[in-house]
PDB file of C-alpha atoms in Angstrom:
ATOM      1  CA  MET A  10       0.000   0.000   0.000  1.00  0.00           C
ATOM      2  CA  ARG A  11       2.780   2.433  -0.859  1.00  0.00           C
ATOM      3  CA  MET A  12       1.733   5.887  -2.017  1.00  0.00           C
ATOM      4  CA  ASP A  13       4.702   6.408  -4.343  1.00  0.00           C
ATOM      5  CA  GLY A  14       3.585   7.814  -7.669  1.00  0.00           C
ATOM      6  CA  GLU A  15      -0.004   8.395  -6.592  1.00  0.00           C
ATOM      7  CA  LEU A  16      -1.620  11.227  -8.513  1.00  0.00           C
ATOM      8  CA  ALA A  17      -2.560  14.413  -6.716  1.00  0.00           C
ATOM      9  CA  THR A  18      -5.798  14.539  -8.703  1.00  0.00           C
ATOM     10  CA  ASN A  19      -7.361  11.889  -6.473  1.00  0.00           C
ATOM     11  CA  THR A  20      -9.525  13.900  -4.068  1.00  0.00           C
ATOM     12  CA  ASP A  21     -12.032  11.231  -3.081  1.00  0.00           C
ATOM     13  CA  SER A  22     -12.350  11.451   0.719  1.00  0.00           C
ATOM     14  CA  THR A  23     -14.402   8.245   0.794  1.00  0.00           C
ATOM     15  CA  ASP A  24     -11.427   6.304  -0.540  1.00  0.00           C
ATOM     16  CA  GLY A  25     -10.147   5.274   2.876  1.00  0.00           C
ATOM     17  CA  TRP A  26      -8.071   6.856   5.615  1.00  0.00           C
ATOM     18  CA  SER A  27      -4.426   7.792   5.390  1.00  0.00           C
ATOM     19  CA  LEU A  28      -2.605   7.168   8.659  1.00  0.00           C
ATOM     20  CA  VAL A  29       0.547   8.976   9.748  1.00  0.00           C
ATOM     21  CA  VAL A  30       2.744   7.065  12.191  1.00  0.00           C
ATOM     22  CA  PRO A  31       5.770   8.780  13.777  1.00  0.00           C
ATOM     23  CA  LEU A  32       8.836   6.804  14.820  1.00  0.00           C
ATOM     24  CA  LYS A  33      11.920   8.296  16.429  1.00  0.00           C
ATOM     25  CA  PRO A  34      15.368   6.706  15.851  1.00  0.00           C
ATOM     26  CA  LEU A  35      15.334   3.299  17.499  1.00  0.00           C
ATOM     27  CA  VAL A  36      18.393   3.990  19.664  1.00  0.00           C
ATOM     28  CA  LEU A  37      16.416   6.784  21.342  1.00  0.00           C
ATOM     29  CA  ALA A  38      13.120   4.947  21.620  1.00  0.00           C
ATOM     30  CA  LYS A  39      11.403   3.568  24.712  1.00  0.00           C
ATOM     31  CA  SER A  40      13.848   4.794  27.341  1.00  0.00           C
ATOM     32  CA  ARG A  41      11.100   4.484  29.976  1.00  0.00           C
ATOM     33  CA  LEU A  42      11.104   0.711  29.468  1.00  0.00           C
ATOM     34  CA  ALA A  43      14.419   0.533  31.324  1.00  0.00           C
ATOM     35  CA  GLY A  44      12.825  -1.370  34.181  1.00  0.00           C
ATOM     36  CA  ALA A  45      11.392  -4.034  31.880  1.00  0.00           C
ATOM     37  CA  ALA A  46      14.029  -4.399  29.162  1.00  0.00           C
ATOM     38  CA  ASP A  47      17.737  -3.708  28.885  1.00  0.00           C
ATOM     39  CA  GLY A  48      19.337  -1.212  26.523  1.00  0.00           C
ATOM     40  CA  ILE A  49      19.955  -3.842  23.852  1.00  0.00           C
ATOM     41  CA  LEU A  50      16.399  -5.177  23.839  1.00  0.00           C
ATOM     42  CA  ARG A  51      14.603  -1.802  23.874  1.00  0.00           C
ATOM     43  CA  PRO A  52      15.367  -0.745  20.275  1.00  0.00           C
ATOM     44  CA  HIS A  53      14.326  -4.186  19.035  1.00  0.00           C
ATOM     45  CA  LEU A  54      11.087  -3.936  20.974  1.00  0.00           C
ATOM     46  CA  ALA A  55      10.437  -0.440  19.623  1.00  0.00           C
ATOM     47  CA  LEU A  56      10.796  -1.751  16.076  1.00  0.00           C
ATOM     48  CA  ALA A  57       8.575  -4.747  16.815  1.00  0.00           C
ATOM     49  CA  PHE A  58       5.912  -2.445  18.295  1.00  0.00           C
ATOM     50  CA  ALA A  59       5.980  -0.323  15.146  1.00  0.00           C
ATOM     51  CA  GLN A  60       5.886  -3.360  12.851  1.00  0.00           C
ATOM     52  CA  ASP A  61       2.835  -4.813  14.597  1.00  0.00           C
ATOM     53  CA  THR A  62       1.144  -1.398  14.651  1.00  0.00           C
ATOM     54  CA  VAL A  63       1.710  -0.775  10.950  1.00  0.00           C
ATOM     55  CA  ALA A  64       0.755  -4.324   9.939  1.00  0.00           C
ATOM     56  CA  ALA A  65      -2.520  -4.099  11.866  1.00  0.00           C
ATOM     57  CA  ALA A  66      -3.265  -0.639  10.444  1.00  0.00           C
ATOM     58  CA  LEU A  67      -2.693  -1.835   6.885  1.00  0.00           C
ATOM     59  CA  ALA A  68      -5.008  -4.784   7.554  1.00  0.00           C
ATOM     60  CA  CYS A  69      -7.827  -2.427   8.603  1.00  0.00           C
ATOM     61  CA  GLY A  70     -10.536  -2.319   5.964  1.00  0.00           C
ATOM     62  CA  VAL A  71     -11.066   1.459   6.103  1.00  0.00           C
ATOM     63  CA  VAL A  72      -7.368   2.343   5.869  1.00  0.00           C
ATOM     64  CA  ARG A  73      -6.021   3.198   2.443  1.00  0.00           C
ATOM     65  CA  ASP A  74      -2.354   3.725   3.302  1.00  0.00           C
ATOM     66  CA  VAL A  75       0.141   4.326   6.088  1.00  0.00           C
ATOM     67  CA  ALA A  76       2.942   6.886   6.040  1.00  0.00           C
ATOM     68  CA  VAL A  77       5.684   6.403   8.627  1.00  0.00           C
ATOM     69  CA  VAL A  78       7.678   9.519   9.469  1.00  0.00           C
ATOM     70  CA  THR A  79      11.154   8.426  10.502  1.00  0.00           C
ATOM     71  CA  ASP A  80      14.839   9.008   9.899  1.00  0.00           C
ATOM     72  CA  ASP A  81      15.827   5.555  11.118  1.00  0.00           C
ATOM     73  CA  PRO A  82      17.040   3.628   8.024  1.00  0.00           C
ATOM     74  CA  ALA A  83      16.707   0.181   9.562  1.00  0.00           C
ATOM     75  CA  ALA A  84      13.168   0.813  10.782  1.00  0.00           C
ATOM     76  CA  GLY A  85      12.277   2.467   7.499  1.00  0.00           C
ATOM     77  CA  GLY A  86      13.379  -0.569   5.531  1.00  0.00           C
ATOM     78  CA  GLU A  87      11.424  -2.997   7.707  1.00  0.00           C
ATOM     79  CA  LEU A  88       8.248  -0.913   7.654  1.00  0.00           C
ATOM     80  CA  ALA A  89       8.455  -0.247   3.924  1.00  0.00           C
ATOM     81  CA  ALA A  90       8.594  -4.012   3.435  1.00  0.00           C
ATOM     82  CA  LEU A  91       5.212  -4.223   5.160  1.00  0.00           C
ATOM     83  CA  GLY A  92       3.719  -1.734   2.710  1.00  0.00           C
ATOM     84  CA  ALA A  93       4.155   1.596   4.473  1.00  0.00           C
ATOM     85  CA  ARG A  94       5.474   4.679   2.745  1.00  0.00           C
ATOM     86  CA  ILE A  95       8.505   6.140   4.513  1.00  0.00           C
ATOM     87  CA  VAL A  96       8.589   9.918   4.905  1.00  0.00           C
ATOM     88  CA  PRO A  97      11.873  11.451   6.092  1.00  0.00           C
ATOM     89  CA  ASP A  98      11.498  13.593   9.191  1.00  0.00           C
ATOM     90  CA  SER A  99      12.781  16.685   7.434  1.00  0.00           C
ATOM     91  CA  PRO A 100      11.570  19.178  10.077  1.00  0.00           C
ATOM     92  CA  GLY A 101      13.584  17.340  12.743  1.00  0.00           C
ATOM     93  CA  ALA A 102      11.703  19.352  15.346  1.00  0.00           C
ATOM     94  CA  GLY A 103      10.001  16.698  17.440  1.00  0.00           C
ATOM     95  CA  LEU A 104       6.892  14.580  17.417  1.00  0.00           C
ATOM     96  CA  ASN A 105       4.218  17.108  16.521  1.00  0.00           C
ATOM     97  CA  ALA A 106       6.253  18.710  13.754  1.00  0.00           C
ATOM     98  CA  ALA A 107       6.856  15.241  12.310  1.00  0.00           C
ATOM     99  CA  LEU A 108       3.122  14.462  12.364  1.00  0.00           C
ATOM    100  CA  ALA A 109       2.185  17.769  10.748  1.00  0.00           C
ATOM    101  CA  HIS A 110       4.821  17.164   8.067  1.00  0.00           C
ATOM    102  CA  GLY A 111       3.548  13.635   7.429  1.00  0.00           C
ATOM    103  CA  ALA A 112      -0.005  14.906   7.012  1.00  0.00           C
ATOM    104  CA  GLU A 113       1.207  17.549   4.556  1.00  0.00           C
ATOM    105  CA  VAL A 114       3.050  14.928   2.498  1.00  0.00           C
ATOM    106  CA  VAL A 115      -0.049  12.715   2.405  1.00  0.00           C
ATOM    107  CA  ARG A 116      -2.245  15.581   1.240  1.00  0.00           C
ATOM    108  CA  ALA A 117       0.267  16.725  -1.348  1.00  0.00           C
ATOM    109  CA  LEU A 118      -0.378  13.352  -2.976  1.00  0.00           C
ATOM    110  CA  ARG A 119      -4.081  13.083  -2.126  1.00  0.00           C
ATOM    111  CA  PRO A 120      -5.583  16.483  -1.273  1.00  0.00           C
ATOM    112  CA  GLY A 121      -8.957  15.033  -0.266  1.00  0.00           C
ATOM    113  CA  ALA A 122      -7.528  12.569   2.233  1.00  0.00           C
ATOM    114  CA  ALA A 123      -9.003  12.018   5.661  1.00  0.00           C
ATOM    115  CA  VAL A 124      -5.868  11.831   7.794  1.00  0.00           C
ATOM    116  CA  ALA A 125      -5.200  10.378  11.228  1.00  0.00           C
ATOM    117  CA  ALA A 126      -2.107  10.294  13.395  1.00  0.00           C
ATOM    118  CA  LEU A 127      -1.537   6.983  15.171  1.00  0.00           C
ATOM    119  CA  ASN A 128       1.082   6.104  17.762  1.00  0.00           C
ATOM    120  CA  ALA A 129       3.771   3.647  16.689  1.00  0.00           C
ATOM    121  CA  ASP A 130       3.712   1.785  20.005  1.00  0.00           C
ATOM    122  CA  LEU A 131       0.396  -0.072  19.833  1.00  0.00           C
ATOM    123  CA  PRO A 132       1.629  -3.676  19.633  1.00  0.00           C
ATOM    124  CA  ALA A 133      -1.756  -5.173  20.527  1.00  0.00           C
ATOM    125  CA  LEU A 134      -3.601  -3.177  17.838  1.00  0.00           C
ATOM    126  CA  ARG A 135      -6.615  -4.961  16.306  1.00  0.00           C
ATOM    127  CA  PRO A 136      -7.698  -3.916  12.792  1.00  0.00           C
ATOM    128  CA  GLU A 137     -11.395  -4.203  13.646  1.00  0.00           C
ATOM    129  CA  GLU A 138     -11.024  -1.970  16.722  1.00  0.00           C
ATOM    130  CA  LEU A 139      -9.114   0.617  14.715  1.00  0.00           C
ATOM    131  CA  ALA A 140     -11.910   0.512  12.126  1.00  0.00           C
ATOM    132  CA  ARG A 141     -14.485   1.325  14.815  1.00  0.00           C
ATOM    133  CA  VAL A 142     -12.434   4.316  15.943  1.00  0.00           C
ATOM    134  CA  LEU A 143     -12.029   5.578  12.384  1.00  0.00           C
ATOM    135  CA  VAL A 144     -15.731   5.218  11.621  1.00  0.00           C
ATOM    136  CA  ARG A 145     -16.603   7.211  14.738  1.00  0.00           C
ATOM    137  CA  ALA A 146     -13.942   9.808  13.933  1.00  0.00           C
ATOM    138  CA  SER A 147     -15.410  10.347  10.473  1.00  0.00           C
ATOM    139  CA  VAL A 148     -18.371  12.309  11.856  1.00  0.00           C
ATOM    140  CA  PHE A 149     -16.125  15.022  13.358  1.00  0.00           C
ATOM    141  CA  PRO A 150     -13.833  17.622  11.785  1.00  0.00           C
ATOM    142  CA  ARG A 151     -11.147  16.606  14.286  1.00  0.00           C
ATOM    143  CA  ALA A 152     -11.291  13.845  16.885  1.00  0.00           C
ATOM    144  CA  PHE A 153      -8.969  12.021  19.240  1.00  0.00           C
ATOM    145  CA  LEU A 154      -8.776   8.902  21.368  1.00  0.00           C
ATOM    146  CA  ALA A 155      -7.215   9.067  24.816  1.00  0.00           C
ATOM    147  CA  ASP A 156      -4.663   6.510  25.896  1.00  0.00           C
ATOM    148  CA  ALA A 157      -5.438   3.780  28.422  1.00  0.00           C
ATOM    149  CA  ALA A 158      -4.391   6.051  31.290  1.00  0.00           C
ATOM    150  CA  GLY A 159      -6.796   8.782  30.133  1.00  0.00           C
ATOM    151  CA  ILE A 160      -3.971  11.335  30.118  1.00  0.00           C
ATOM    152  CA  GLY A 161      -2.298  11.103  26.736  1.00  0.00           C
ATOM    153  CA  THR A 162      -3.495  10.485  23.191  1.00  0.00           C
ATOM    154  CA  THR A 163      -2.953   7.562  20.834  1.00  0.00           C
ATOM    155  CA  PHE A 164      -5.019   8.772  17.855  1.00  0.00           C
ATOM    156  CA  LEU A 165      -5.939  12.115  16.299  1.00  0.00           C
ATOM    157  CA  SER A 166      -7.946  12.561  13.099  1.00  0.00           C
ATOM    158  CA  ALA A 167      -8.690  15.356  10.671  1.00  0.00           C
ATOM    159  CA  ALA A 168     -11.454  15.270   8.070  1.00  0.00           C
ATOM    160  CA  PRO A 169     -10.732  16.338   4.483  1.00  0.00           C
ATOM    161  CA  GLY A 170      -9.957  20.043   4.363  1.00  0.00           C
ATOM    162  CA  THR A 171      -9.214  20.176   8.114  1.00  0.00           C
ATOM    163  CA  GLU A 172      -5.738  20.728   9.540  1.00  0.00           C
ATOM    164  CA  LEU A 173      -4.489  17.966  11.844  1.00  0.00           C
ATOM    165  CA  ARG A 174      -2.982  20.300  14.496  1.00  0.00           C
ATOM    166  CA  PRO A 175      -1.319  17.584  16.610  1.00  0.00           C
ATOM    167  CA  ALA A 176      -0.502  18.279  20.265  1.00  0.00           C
ATOM    168  CA  PHE A 177       0.882  14.916  21.382  1.00  0.00           C
ATOM    169  CA  GLY A 178       3.117  14.336  24.377  1.00  0.00           C
ATOM    170  CA  GLY A 179       2.479  14.310  28.112  1.00  0.00           C
ATOM    171  CA  ARG A 180      -1.033  15.444  29.031  1.00  0.00           C
ATOM    172  CA  SER A 181      -2.148  15.655  25.421  1.00  0.00           C
ATOM    173  CA  ARG A 182      -5.754  14.636  26.117  1.00  0.00           C
ATOM    174  CA  ARG A 183      -6.274  17.993  27.801  1.00  0.00           C
ATOM    175  CA  ARG A 184      -4.559  19.891  24.986  1.00  0.00           C
ATOM    176  CA  HIS A 185      -6.528  18.150  22.249  1.00  0.00           C
ATOM    177  CA  LEU A 186      -9.772  18.893  24.080  1.00  0.00           C
ATOM    178  CA  ALA A 187      -8.769  22.539  24.434  1.00  0.00           C
ATOM    179  CA  SER A 188      -7.984  22.685  20.706  1.00  0.00           C
ATOM    180  CA  GLY A 189     -11.594  21.801  19.887  1.00  0.00           C
ATOM    181  CA  ALA A 190     -11.071  18.179  18.888  1.00  0.00           C
ATOM    182  CA  ALA A 191     -13.909  15.833  19.869  1.00  0.00           C
ATOM    183  CA  GLU A 192     -13.037  13.005  22.230  1.00  0.00           C
ATOM    184  CA  ILE A 193     -13.991   9.580  20.921  1.00  0.00           C
ATOM    185  CA  LEU A 194     -15.714   7.609  23.674  1.00  0.00           C
ATOM    186  CA  LEU A 195     -16.002   3.964  22.714  1.00  0.00           C
ATOM    187  CA  ASP A 196     -15.929   0.726  24.654  1.00  0.00           C
ATOM    188  CA  GLY A 197     -14.112  -2.281  23.300  1.00  0.00           C
ATOM    189  CA  VAL A 198     -11.225  -0.466  21.599  1.00  0.00           C
ATOM    190  CA  ASP A 199      -8.590  -1.168  24.237  1.00  0.00           C
ATOM    191  CA  SER A 200      -6.007  -2.187  21.652  1.00  0.00           C
ATOM    192  CA  VAL A 201      -6.109   1.301  20.094  1.00  0.00           C
ATOM    193  CA  ARG A 202      -5.633   2.927  23.485  1.00  0.00           C
ATOM    194  CA  GLN A 203      -2.862   0.719  24.887  1.00  0.00           C
ATOM    195  CA  ASP A 204       0.392   2.382  23.977  1.00  0.00           C
ATOM    196  CA  VAL A 205       3.598   1.208  25.626  1.00  0.00           C
ATOM    197  CA  ASP A 206       5.882   3.589  27.496  1.00  0.00           C
ATOM    198  CA  THR A 207       6.543   1.728  30.738  1.00  0.00           C
ATOM    199  CA  GLY A 208       6.885  -1.805  32.005  1.00  0.00           C
ATOM    200  CA  ASP A 209       3.311  -1.703  33.287  1.00  0.00           C
ATOM    201  CA  ASP A 210       2.117  -0.624  29.842  1.00  0.00           C
ATOM    202  CA  LEU A 211       3.977  -3.523  28.277  1.00  0.00           C
ATOM    203  CA  ALA A 212       2.397  -5.958  30.726  1.00  0.00           C
ATOM    204  CA  ALA A 213      -1.046  -4.590  29.859  1.00  0.00           C
ATOM    205  CA  ALA A 214      -0.362  -4.929  26.123  1.00  0.00           C
ATOM    206  CA  LEU A 215       0.898  -8.483  26.580  1.00  0.00           C
ATOM    207  CA  ALA A 216      -2.289  -9.291  28.497  1.00  0.00           C
ATOM    208  CA  LEU A 217      -4.383  -7.963  25.603  1.00  0.00           C
ATOM    209  CA  GLY A 218      -2.371 -10.066  23.177  1.00  0.00           C
ATOM    210  CA  VAL A 219       0.396  -8.457  21.150  1.00  0.00           C
ATOM    211  CA  GLY A 220       1.188  -8.987  17.497  1.00  0.00           C
ATOM    212  CA  PRO A 221       3.573 -11.699  16.293  1.00  0.00           C
ATOM    213  CA  ARG A 222       6.706  -9.560  16.015  1.00  0.00           C
ATOM    214  CA  THR A 223       6.400  -8.163  19.519  1.00  0.00           C
ATOM    215  CA  ALA A 224       5.588 -11.589  20.935  1.00  0.00           C
ATOM    216  CA  GLU A 225       8.610 -13.137  19.226  1.00  0.00           C
ATOM    217  CA  ARG A 226      10.983 -10.344  20.205  1.00  0.00           C
ATOM    218  CA  TRP A 227       9.781 -10.287  23.823  1.00  0.00           C
ATOM    219  CA  ALA A 228      10.079 -14.052  24.151  1.00  0.00           C
ATOM    220  CA  ALA A 229      13.563 -14.034  22.656  1.00  0.00           C
ATOM    221  CA  GLY A 230      14.688 -11.089  24.751  1.00  0.00           C
ATOM    222  CA  ALA A 231      13.235 -12.422  27.969  1.00  0.00           C
ATOM    223  CA  ARG A 232      15.329 -15.569  27.587  1.00  0.00           C
ATOM    224  CA  THR A 233      18.502 -13.467  27.525  1.00  0.00           C
ATOM    225  CA  LEU A 234      17.687 -11.140  30.435  1.00  0.00           C
TER     226      LEU A 234
END
């Protein structure tokens, strides 16, 4: 589902969602997992999280394509092999700048795209749960889904013609509410809310049932710890 070569004349907003997934360099990723995984395992887990997230997103019936914003060449190669388009993080100015840039790149190719930002650390993501979130989001100009803790955000959407205006990081639920985005309140979408920053988050994701790459990497890493 790569977007390379797609014509900018395609403005059909009913043609499926474009998702933008940000991923920092793997050597810098998931530092808060220090209590659950050593420094060697953490980058491998971060990549596995992103692989399972992207694979599940691409398997979602209402998703047209996934653009991953990253400057990590190893991660970019692995995620491109799954079908994602890799967008260099040319702003180099942090998470929200990367997301805004990714949305701009998507809409340069498909001006009528409905766009959503999705965290890269959702290893338990279920395509059918993501579909429910996207369907609900489609009735709002902008909408977001809070993380499992109810403090941060794992998903932010913008309808065609609406700017994404991401405000991720820390207490982003409050910031997205203040920006006028509608909060999506749905039961049964735990896999879309369960991002992984800490050891407790990882345990919760494992309990939900993580994707095959995370499961394999965690099992292999746990044997060496």
